[in-house]
Tab-separated table of C-alpha atoms and ligand atoms in Angstrom:
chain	number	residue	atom	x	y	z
A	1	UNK	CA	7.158	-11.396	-6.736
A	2	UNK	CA	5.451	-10.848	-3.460
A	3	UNK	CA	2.274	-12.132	-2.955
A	4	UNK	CA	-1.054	-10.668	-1.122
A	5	UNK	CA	-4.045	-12.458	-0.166
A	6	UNK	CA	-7.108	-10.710	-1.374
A	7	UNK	CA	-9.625	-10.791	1.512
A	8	UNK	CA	-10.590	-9.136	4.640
A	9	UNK	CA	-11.274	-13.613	6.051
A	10	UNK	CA	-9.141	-13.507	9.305
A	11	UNK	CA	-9.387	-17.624	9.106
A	12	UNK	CA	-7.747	-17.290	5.488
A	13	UNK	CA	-4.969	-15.028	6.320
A	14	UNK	CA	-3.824	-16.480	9.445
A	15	UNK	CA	-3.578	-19.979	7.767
A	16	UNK	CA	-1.339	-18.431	5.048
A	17	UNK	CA	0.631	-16.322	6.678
A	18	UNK	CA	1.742	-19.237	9.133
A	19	UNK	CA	3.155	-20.946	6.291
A	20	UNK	CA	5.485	-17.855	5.191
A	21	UNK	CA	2.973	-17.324	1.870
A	22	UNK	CA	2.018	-13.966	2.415
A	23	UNK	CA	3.764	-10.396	2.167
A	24	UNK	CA	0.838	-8.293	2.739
A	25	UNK	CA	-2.905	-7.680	2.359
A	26	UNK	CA	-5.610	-6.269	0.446
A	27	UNK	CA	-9.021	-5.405	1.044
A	28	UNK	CA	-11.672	-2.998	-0.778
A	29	UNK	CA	-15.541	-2.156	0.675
A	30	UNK	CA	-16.983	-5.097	-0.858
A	31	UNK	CA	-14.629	-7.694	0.832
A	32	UNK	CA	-15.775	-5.730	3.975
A	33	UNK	CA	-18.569	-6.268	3.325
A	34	UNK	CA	-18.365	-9.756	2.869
A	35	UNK	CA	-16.267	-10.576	6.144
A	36	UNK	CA	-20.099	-8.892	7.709
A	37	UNK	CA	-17.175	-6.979	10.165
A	38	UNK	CA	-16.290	-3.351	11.077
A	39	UNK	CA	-13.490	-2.086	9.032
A	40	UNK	CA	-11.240	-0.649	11.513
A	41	UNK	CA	-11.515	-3.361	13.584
A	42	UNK	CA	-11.257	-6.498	11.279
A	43	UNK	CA	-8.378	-4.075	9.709
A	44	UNK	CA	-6.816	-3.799	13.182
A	45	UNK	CA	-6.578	-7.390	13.388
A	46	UNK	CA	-5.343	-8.219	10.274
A	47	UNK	CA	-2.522	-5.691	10.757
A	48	UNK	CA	-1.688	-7.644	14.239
A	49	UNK	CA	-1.384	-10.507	12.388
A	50	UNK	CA	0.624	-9.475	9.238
A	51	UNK	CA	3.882	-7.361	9.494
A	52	UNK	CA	3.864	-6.265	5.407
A	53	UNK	CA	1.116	-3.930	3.825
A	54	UNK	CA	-2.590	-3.958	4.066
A	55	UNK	CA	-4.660	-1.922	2.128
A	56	UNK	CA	-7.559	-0.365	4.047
A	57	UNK	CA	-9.699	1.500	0.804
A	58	UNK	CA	-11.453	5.095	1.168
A	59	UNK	CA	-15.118	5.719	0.246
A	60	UNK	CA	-15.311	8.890	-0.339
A	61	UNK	CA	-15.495	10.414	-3.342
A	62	UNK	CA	-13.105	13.919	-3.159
A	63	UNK	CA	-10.069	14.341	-2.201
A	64	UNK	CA	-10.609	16.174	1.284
A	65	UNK	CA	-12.752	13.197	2.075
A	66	UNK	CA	-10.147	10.752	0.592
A	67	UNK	CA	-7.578	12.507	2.915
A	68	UNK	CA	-9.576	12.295	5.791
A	69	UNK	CA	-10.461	9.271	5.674
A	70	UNK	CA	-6.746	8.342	4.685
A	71	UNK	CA	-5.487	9.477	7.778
A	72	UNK	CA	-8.136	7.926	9.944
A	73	UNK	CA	-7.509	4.179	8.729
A	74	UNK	CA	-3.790	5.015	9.283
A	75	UNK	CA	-3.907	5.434	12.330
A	76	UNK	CA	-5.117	1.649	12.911
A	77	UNK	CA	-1.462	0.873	12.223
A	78	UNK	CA	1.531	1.379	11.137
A	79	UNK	CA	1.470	-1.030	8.396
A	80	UNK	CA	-1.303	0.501	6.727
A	81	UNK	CA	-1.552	0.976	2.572
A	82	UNK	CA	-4.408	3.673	2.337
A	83	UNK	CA	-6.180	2.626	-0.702
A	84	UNK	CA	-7.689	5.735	-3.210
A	85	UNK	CA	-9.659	5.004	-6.634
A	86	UNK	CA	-8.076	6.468	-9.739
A	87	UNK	CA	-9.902	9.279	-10.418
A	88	UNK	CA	-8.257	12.890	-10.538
A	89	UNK	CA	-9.554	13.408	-6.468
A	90	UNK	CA	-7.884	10.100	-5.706
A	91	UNK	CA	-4.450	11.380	-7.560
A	92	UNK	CA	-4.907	14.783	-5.323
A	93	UNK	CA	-5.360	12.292	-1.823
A	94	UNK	CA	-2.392	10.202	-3.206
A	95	UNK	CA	-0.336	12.820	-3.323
A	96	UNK	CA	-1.276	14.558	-0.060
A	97	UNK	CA	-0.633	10.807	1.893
A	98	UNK	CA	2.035	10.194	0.230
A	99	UNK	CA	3.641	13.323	1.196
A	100	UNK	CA	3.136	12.961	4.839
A	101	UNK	CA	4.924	9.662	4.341
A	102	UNK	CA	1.729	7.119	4.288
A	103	UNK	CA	1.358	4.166	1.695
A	104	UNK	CA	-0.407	4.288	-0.591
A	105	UNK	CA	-2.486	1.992	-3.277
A	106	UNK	CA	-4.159	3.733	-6.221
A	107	UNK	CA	-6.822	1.062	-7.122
A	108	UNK	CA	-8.865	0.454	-9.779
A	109	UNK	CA	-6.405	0.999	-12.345
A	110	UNK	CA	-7.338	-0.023	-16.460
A	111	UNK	CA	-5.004	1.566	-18.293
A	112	UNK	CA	-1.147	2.754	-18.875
A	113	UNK	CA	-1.837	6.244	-19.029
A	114	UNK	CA	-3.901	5.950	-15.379
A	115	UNK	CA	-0.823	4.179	-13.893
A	116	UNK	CA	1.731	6.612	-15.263
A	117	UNK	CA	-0.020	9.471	-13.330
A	118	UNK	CA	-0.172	7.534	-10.106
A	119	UNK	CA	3.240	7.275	-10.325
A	120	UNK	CA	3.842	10.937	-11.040
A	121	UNK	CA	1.670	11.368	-7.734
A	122	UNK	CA	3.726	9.246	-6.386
A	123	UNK	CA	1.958	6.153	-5.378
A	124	UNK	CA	3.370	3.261	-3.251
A	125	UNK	CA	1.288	0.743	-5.378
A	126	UNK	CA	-0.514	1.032	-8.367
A	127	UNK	CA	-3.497	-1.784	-8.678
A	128	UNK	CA	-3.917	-2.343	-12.408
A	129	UNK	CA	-7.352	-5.210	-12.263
A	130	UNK	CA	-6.382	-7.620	-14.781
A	131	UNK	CA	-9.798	-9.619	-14.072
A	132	UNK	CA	-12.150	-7.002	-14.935
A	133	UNK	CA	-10.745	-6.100	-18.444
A	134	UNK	CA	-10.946	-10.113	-18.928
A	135	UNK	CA	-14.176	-10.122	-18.100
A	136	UNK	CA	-14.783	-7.459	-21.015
A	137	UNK	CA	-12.555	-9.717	-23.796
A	138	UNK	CA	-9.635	-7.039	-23.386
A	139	UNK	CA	-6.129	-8.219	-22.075
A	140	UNK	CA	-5.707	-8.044	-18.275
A	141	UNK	CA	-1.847	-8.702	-18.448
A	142	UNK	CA	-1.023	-7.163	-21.478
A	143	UNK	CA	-1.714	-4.264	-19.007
A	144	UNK	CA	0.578	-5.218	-16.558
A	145	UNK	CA	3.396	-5.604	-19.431
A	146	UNK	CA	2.695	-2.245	-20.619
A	147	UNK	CA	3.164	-0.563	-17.049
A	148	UNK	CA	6.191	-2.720	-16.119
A	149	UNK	CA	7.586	-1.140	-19.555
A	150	UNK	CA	6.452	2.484	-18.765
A	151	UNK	CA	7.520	2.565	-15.456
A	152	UNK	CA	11.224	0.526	-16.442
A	153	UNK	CA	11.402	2.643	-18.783
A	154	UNK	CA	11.386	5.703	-16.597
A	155	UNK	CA	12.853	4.457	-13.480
A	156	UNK	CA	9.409	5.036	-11.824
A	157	UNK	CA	9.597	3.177	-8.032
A	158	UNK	CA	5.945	2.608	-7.961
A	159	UNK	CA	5.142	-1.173	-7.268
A	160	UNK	CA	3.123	-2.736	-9.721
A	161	UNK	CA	0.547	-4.484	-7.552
A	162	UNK	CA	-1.699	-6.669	-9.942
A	163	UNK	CA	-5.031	-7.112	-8.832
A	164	UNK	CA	-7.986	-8.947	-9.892
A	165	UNK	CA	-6.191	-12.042	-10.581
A	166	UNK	CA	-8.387	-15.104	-10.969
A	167	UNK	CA	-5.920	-17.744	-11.724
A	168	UNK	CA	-2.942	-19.564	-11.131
A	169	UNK	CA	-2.345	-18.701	-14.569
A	170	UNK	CA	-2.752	-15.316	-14.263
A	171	UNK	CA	-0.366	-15.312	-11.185
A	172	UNK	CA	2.876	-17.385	-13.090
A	173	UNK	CA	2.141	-14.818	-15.777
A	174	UNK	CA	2.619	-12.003	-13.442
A	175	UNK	CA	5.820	-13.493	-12.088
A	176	UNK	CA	6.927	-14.128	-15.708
A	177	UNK	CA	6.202	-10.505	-16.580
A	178	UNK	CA	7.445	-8.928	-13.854
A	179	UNK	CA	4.767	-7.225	-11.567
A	180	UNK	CA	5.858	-6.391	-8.259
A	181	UNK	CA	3.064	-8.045	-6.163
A	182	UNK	CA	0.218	-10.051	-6.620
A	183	UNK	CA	-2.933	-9.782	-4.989
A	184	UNK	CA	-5.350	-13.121	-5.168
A	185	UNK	CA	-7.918	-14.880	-3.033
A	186	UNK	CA	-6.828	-17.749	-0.847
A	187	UNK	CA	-8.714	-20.381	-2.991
A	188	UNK	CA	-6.345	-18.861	-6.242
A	189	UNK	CA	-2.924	-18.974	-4.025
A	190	UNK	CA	-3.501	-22.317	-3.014
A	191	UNK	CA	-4.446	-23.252	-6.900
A	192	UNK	CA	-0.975	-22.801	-7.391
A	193	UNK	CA	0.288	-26.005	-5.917
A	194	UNK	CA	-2.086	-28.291	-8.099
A	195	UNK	CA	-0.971	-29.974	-10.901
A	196	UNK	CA	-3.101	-33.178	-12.953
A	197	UNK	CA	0.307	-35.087	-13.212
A	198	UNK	CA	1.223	-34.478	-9.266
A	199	UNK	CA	-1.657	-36.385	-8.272
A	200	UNK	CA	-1.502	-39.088	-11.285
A	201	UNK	CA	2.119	-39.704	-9.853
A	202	UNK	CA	1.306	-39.617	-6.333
A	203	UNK	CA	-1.765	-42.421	-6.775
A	204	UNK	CA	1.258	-44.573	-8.966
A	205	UNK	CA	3.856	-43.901	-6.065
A	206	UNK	CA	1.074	-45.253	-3.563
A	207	UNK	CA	-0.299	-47.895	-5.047
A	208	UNK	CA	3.479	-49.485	-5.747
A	209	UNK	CA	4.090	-48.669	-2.539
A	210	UNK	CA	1.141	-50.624	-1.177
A	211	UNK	CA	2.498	-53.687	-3.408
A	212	UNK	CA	5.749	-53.642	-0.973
A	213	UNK	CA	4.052	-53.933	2.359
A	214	UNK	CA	6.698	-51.940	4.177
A	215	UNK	CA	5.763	-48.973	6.268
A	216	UNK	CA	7.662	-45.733	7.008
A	217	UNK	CA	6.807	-45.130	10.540
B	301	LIG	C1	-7.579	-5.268	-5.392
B	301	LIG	O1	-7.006	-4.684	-4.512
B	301	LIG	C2	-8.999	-5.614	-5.370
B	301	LIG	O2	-9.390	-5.774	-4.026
B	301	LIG	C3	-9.323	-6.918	-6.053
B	301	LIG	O3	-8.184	-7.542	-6.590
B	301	LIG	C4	-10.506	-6.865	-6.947
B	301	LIG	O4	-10.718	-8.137	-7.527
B	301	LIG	P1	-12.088	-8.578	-8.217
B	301	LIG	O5	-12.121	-7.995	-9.589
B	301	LIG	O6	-11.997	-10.072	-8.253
B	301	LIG	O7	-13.178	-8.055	-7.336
């Protein structure tokens, strides 16, 4: 499973990146708005710093707009994913970009039926937001087993990109299912590596280690 980091934080993506944990990025309006930077330039540098995909998300609401706007954040690089909501406009841009040989991300994806139709329009990535439908006591990765089936069952190349993780749970789940990518804030990535009995074991290791009075170095 390849793994994105879900920010627009230059500081964050730089730091993973160096150590090899990142395929790509994603960002959307309001982590542009967080980063308090211009969107083609933060964009531009995060491409510079990141060979794989990074999603750069439209704002308008039709599809001439979506295009439009498409092929303007393309243009910061080559690695660009152009980003389009699911909505019946967004299909319409999909398919346009898509065409003209850009990537591209369908976001805001809750339900099978959404992500079967971004793969007829022949999305790069499909963002199914497993958070969200948490958040609302329905299944987030049931979701993502229900698309991995659909689109296995079809031989649909669409990656399954999920999104709104907000776990390390939620990303070994992923893996275990079968998504394609994961997308997930720095703090959730670097959740990963924590475990209660690492750190029990480590303070035992040390403390016996103390008792010998030798030194390494
Ligand atoms: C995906 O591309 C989105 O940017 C993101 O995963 C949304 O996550 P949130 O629900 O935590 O805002």
């Amino acid at each position: 499973m390849k793994f994105f980091v879900d920010t627009a934080e230059i500081d964050q993506i730089r730091d993973l990146n160096d150590l090899g944990m990142i395929d790509g990025v994603t960002t959307n309006p309001s982590l542009i708005m967080k980063s308090g930077r211009d969107i083609k330039e933060v964009t531009k540098e995060i491409c510079s710093i990141v060979d794989g995909p990074v999603s750069a998300e439209t704002v308008a609401l039709d599809a001439e707009g979506m295009i439009a706007e498409g092929r303007e954040l393309a243009k910061i690089a080559e690695n660009i994913a152009v980003k389009v909501p699911l909505t019946w406009d967004g299909l319409k841009a999909c398919k346009t970009l898509t065409d003209e040989g850009r990537m591209v991300n369908v976001t805001l994806c809750f339900s099978a039926n959404q992500a079967l139709l971004a793969a007829k329009a022949g999305a790069t990535f499909i963002s199914p937001f497993i958070g969200r439908l948490d958040d609302l006591n329905m299944d987030g990765l049931e979701l993502i087993a229900d698309i991995r089936t659909i689109y296995d069952n079809y031989g649909f190349e669409t990656n399954i990109l999920a999104a709104s993780i907000r776990s390390a749970n939620h990303m070994s789940e992923c893996a275990k299912i079968g998504a394609d990518v994961a997308t997930a804030p720095a703090s959730v990535i670097k959740a990963m590596a924590n475990h209660v009995l690492t750190d029990k074991g480590l303070e035992g290791f040390l403390k016996d280690w103390e008792k010998t009075g030798q030194k390494i170095l």
